[in-house]
PDB file of C-alpha atoms in Angstrom:
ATOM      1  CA  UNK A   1     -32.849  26.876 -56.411  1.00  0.00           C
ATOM      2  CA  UNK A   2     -30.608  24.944 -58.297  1.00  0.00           C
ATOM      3  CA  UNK A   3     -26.527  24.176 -57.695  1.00  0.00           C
ATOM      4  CA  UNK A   4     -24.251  23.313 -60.622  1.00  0.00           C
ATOM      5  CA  UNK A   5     -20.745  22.393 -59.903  1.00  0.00           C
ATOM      6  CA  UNK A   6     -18.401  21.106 -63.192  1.00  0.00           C
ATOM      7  CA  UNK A   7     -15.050  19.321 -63.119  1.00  0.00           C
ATOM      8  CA  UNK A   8     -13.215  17.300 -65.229  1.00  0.00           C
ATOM      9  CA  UNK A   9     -11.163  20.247 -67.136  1.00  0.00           C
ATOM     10  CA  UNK A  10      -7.325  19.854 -67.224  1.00  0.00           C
ATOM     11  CA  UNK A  11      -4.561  20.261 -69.782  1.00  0.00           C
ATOM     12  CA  UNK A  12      -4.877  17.962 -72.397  1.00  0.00           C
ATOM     13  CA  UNK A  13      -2.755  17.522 -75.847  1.00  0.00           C
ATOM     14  CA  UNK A  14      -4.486  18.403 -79.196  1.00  0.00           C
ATOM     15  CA  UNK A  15      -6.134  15.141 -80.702  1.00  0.00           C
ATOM     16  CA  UNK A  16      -6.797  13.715 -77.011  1.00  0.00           C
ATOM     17  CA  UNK A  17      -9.674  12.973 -74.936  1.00  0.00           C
ATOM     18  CA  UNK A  18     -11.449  15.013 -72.239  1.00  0.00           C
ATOM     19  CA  UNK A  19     -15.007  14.364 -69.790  1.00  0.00           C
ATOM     20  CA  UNK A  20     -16.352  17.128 -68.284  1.00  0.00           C
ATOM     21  CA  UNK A  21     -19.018  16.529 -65.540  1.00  0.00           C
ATOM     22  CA  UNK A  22     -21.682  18.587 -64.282  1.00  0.00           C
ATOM     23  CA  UNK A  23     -23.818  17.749 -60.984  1.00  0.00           C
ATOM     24  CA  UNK A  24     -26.341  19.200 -60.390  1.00  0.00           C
ATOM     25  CA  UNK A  25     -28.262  19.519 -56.858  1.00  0.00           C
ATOM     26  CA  UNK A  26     -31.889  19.295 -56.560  1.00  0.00           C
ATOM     27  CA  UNK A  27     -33.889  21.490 -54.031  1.00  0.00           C
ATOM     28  CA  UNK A  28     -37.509  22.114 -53.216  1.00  0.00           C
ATOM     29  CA  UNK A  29     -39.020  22.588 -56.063  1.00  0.00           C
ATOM     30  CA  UNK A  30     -36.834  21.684 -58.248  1.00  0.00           C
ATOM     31  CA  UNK A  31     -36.859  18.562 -60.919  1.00  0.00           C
ATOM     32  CA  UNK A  32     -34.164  17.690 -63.012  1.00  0.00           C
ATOM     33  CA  UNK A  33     -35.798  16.666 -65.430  1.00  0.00           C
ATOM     34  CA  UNK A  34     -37.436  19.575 -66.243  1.00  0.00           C
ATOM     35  CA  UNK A  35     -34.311  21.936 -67.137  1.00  0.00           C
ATOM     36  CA  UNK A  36     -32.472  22.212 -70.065  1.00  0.00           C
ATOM     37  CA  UNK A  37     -28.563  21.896 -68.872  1.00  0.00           C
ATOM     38  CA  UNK A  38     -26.106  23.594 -71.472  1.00  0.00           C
ATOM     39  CA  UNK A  39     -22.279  23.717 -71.583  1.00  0.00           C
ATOM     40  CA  UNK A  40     -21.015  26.981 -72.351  1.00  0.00           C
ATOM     41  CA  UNK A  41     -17.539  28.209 -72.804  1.00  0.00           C
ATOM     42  CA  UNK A  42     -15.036  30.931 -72.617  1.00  0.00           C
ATOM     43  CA  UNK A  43     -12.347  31.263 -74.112  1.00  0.00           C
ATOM     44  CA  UNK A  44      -9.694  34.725 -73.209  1.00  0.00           C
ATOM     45  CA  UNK A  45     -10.987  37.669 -75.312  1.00  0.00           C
ATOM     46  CA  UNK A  46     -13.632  36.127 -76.702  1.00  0.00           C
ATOM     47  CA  UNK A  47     -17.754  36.410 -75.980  1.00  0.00           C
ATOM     48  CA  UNK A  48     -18.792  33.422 -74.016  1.00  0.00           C
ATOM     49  CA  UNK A  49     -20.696  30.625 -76.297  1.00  0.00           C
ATOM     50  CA  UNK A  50     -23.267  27.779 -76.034  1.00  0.00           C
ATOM     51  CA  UNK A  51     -21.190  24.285 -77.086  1.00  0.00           C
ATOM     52  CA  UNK A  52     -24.037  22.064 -76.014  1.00  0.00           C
ATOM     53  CA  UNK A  53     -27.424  21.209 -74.669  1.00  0.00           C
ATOM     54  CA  UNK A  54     -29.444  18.554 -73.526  1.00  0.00           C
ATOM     55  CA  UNK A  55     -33.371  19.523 -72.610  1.00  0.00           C
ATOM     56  CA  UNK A  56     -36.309  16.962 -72.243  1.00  0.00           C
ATOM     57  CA  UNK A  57     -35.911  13.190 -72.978  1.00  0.00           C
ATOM     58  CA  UNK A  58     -37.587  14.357 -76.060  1.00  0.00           C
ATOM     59  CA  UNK A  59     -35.971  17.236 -77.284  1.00  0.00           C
ATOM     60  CA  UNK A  60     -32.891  16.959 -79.532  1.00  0.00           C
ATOM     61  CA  UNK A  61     -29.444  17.677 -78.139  1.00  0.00           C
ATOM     62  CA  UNK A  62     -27.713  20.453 -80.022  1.00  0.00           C
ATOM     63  CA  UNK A  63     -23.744  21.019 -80.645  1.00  0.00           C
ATOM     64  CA  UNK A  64     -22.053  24.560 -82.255  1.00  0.00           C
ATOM     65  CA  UNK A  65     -20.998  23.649 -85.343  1.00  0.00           C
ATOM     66  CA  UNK A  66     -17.099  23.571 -84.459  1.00  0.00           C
ATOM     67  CA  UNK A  67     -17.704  20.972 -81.907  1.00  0.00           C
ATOM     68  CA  UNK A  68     -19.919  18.683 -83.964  1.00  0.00           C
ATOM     69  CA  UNK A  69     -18.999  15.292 -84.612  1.00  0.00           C
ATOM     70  CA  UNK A  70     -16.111  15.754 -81.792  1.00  0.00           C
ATOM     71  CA  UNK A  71     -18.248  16.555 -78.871  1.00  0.00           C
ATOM     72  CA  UNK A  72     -20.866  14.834 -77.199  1.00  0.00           C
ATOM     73  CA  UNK A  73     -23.360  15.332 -73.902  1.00  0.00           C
ATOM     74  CA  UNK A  74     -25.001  13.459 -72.183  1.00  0.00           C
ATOM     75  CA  UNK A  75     -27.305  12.908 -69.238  1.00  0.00           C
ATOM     76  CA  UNK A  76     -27.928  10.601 -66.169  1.00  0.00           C
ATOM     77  CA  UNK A  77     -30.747  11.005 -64.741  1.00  0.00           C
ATOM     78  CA  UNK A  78     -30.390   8.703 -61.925  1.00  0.00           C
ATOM     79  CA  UNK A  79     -27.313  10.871 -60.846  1.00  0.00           C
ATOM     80  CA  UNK A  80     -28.818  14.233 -61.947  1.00  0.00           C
ATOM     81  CA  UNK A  81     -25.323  14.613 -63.838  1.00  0.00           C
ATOM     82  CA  UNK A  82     -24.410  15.869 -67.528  1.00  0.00           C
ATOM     83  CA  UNK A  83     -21.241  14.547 -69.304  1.00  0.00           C
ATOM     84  CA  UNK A  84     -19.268  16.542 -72.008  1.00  0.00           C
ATOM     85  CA  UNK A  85     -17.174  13.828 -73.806  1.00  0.00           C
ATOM     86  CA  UNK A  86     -14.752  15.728 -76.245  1.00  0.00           C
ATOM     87  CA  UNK A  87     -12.522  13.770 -78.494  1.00  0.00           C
ATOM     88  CA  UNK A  88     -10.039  14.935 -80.821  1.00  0.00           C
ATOM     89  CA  UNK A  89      -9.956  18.346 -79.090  1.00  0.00           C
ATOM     90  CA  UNK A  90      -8.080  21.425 -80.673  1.00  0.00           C
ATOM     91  CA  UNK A  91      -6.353  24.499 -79.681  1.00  0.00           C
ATOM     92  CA  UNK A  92      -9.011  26.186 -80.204  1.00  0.00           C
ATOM     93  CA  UNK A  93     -11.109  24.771 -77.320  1.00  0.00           C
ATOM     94  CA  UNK A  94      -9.024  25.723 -74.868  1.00  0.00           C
ATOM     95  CA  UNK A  95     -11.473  27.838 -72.519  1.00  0.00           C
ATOM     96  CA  UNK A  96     -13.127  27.971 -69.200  1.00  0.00           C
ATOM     97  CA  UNK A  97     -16.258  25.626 -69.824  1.00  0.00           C
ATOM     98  CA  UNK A  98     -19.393  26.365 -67.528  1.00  0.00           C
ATOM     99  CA  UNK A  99     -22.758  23.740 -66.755  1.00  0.00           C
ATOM    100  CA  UNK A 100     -25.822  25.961 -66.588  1.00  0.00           C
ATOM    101  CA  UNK A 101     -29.212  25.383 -66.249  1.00  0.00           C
ATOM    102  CA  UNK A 102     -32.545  26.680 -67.465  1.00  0.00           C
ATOM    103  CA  UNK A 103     -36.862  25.273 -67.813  1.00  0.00           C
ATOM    104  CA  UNK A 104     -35.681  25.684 -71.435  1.00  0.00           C
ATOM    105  CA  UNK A 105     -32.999  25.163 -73.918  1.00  0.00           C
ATOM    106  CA  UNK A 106     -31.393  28.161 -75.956  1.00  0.00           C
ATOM    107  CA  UNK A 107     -28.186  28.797 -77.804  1.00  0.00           C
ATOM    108  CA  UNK A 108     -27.863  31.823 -76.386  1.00  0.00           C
ATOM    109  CA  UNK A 109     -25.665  32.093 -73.044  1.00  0.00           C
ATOM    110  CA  UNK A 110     -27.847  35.313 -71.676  1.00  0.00           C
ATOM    111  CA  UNK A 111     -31.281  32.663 -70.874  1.00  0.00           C
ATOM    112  CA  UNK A 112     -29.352  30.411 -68.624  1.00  0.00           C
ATOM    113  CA  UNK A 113     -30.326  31.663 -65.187  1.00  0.00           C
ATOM    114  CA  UNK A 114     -28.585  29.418 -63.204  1.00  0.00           C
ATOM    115  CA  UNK A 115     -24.605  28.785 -63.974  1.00  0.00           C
ATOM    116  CA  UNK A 116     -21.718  26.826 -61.794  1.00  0.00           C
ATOM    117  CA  UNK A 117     -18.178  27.466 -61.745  1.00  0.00           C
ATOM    118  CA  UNK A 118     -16.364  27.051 -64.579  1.00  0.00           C
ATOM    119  CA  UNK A 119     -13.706  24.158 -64.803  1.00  0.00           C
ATOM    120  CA  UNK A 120     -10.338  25.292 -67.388  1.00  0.00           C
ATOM    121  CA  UNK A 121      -9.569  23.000 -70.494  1.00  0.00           C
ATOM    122  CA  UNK A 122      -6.445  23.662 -71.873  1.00  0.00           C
ATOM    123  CA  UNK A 123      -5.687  22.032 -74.847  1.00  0.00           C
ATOM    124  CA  UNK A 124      -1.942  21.986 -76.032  1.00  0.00           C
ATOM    125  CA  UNK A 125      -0.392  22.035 -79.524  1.00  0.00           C
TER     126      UNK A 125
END
């Protein structure tokens, strides 16, 4: 079984800076550094999306296109944590933004079997 628990969301003014974190609690049988951990988000009235995620130390990360080059994730393994850095953030990102975890990566929100509660970014204009 696996626990995910993200903070770090708040209101934040367009062009600013934001960390999301995401621990994540190991139990039998579980290895962290075996699952692919995503960030997904929801934002109202709209379908909930992959914005990041960070498999193997071999695999490339991957970023949705509107968050590339503003975004950027990444993992401690020692603390069995995932960071979401997002600079110059926009209206538009203003959503509930989940950690979830799966053995592997997808950009699809259905595969991730295991999902925290969310933490709310608002970002103000």
């Amino acid at each position: 079984e696996v626990q995910l628990q993200a903070s770090g969301g708040g209101l934040v003014q367009a062009g600013g800076s934001l960390r999301l974190s995401c621990a994540v609690s190991e139990f039998t049988g579980f290895n962290f550094d075996d699952y692919c951990i995503g960030w997904l988000r929801q934002a109202p009235g709209k379908e909930r999306e992959v914005v990041s995620h960070t498999g193997s130390r071999e695999e490339p990360t991957y970023y949705t296109d509107s968050v590339k080059g503003r975004f950027t994730i990444s993992r401690d393994y020692a603390k069995n944590t995932v960071y979401l850095q997002m600079n110059n953030v926009k209206p538009e990102d203003t959503a509930v933004y989940y950690c979830a975890a799966e053995l592997y990566c997808s950009t699809s929100h259905y595969v991730y079997g295991y999902r925290g509660q969310g933490t709310l970014v608002t970002v103000s204009s």
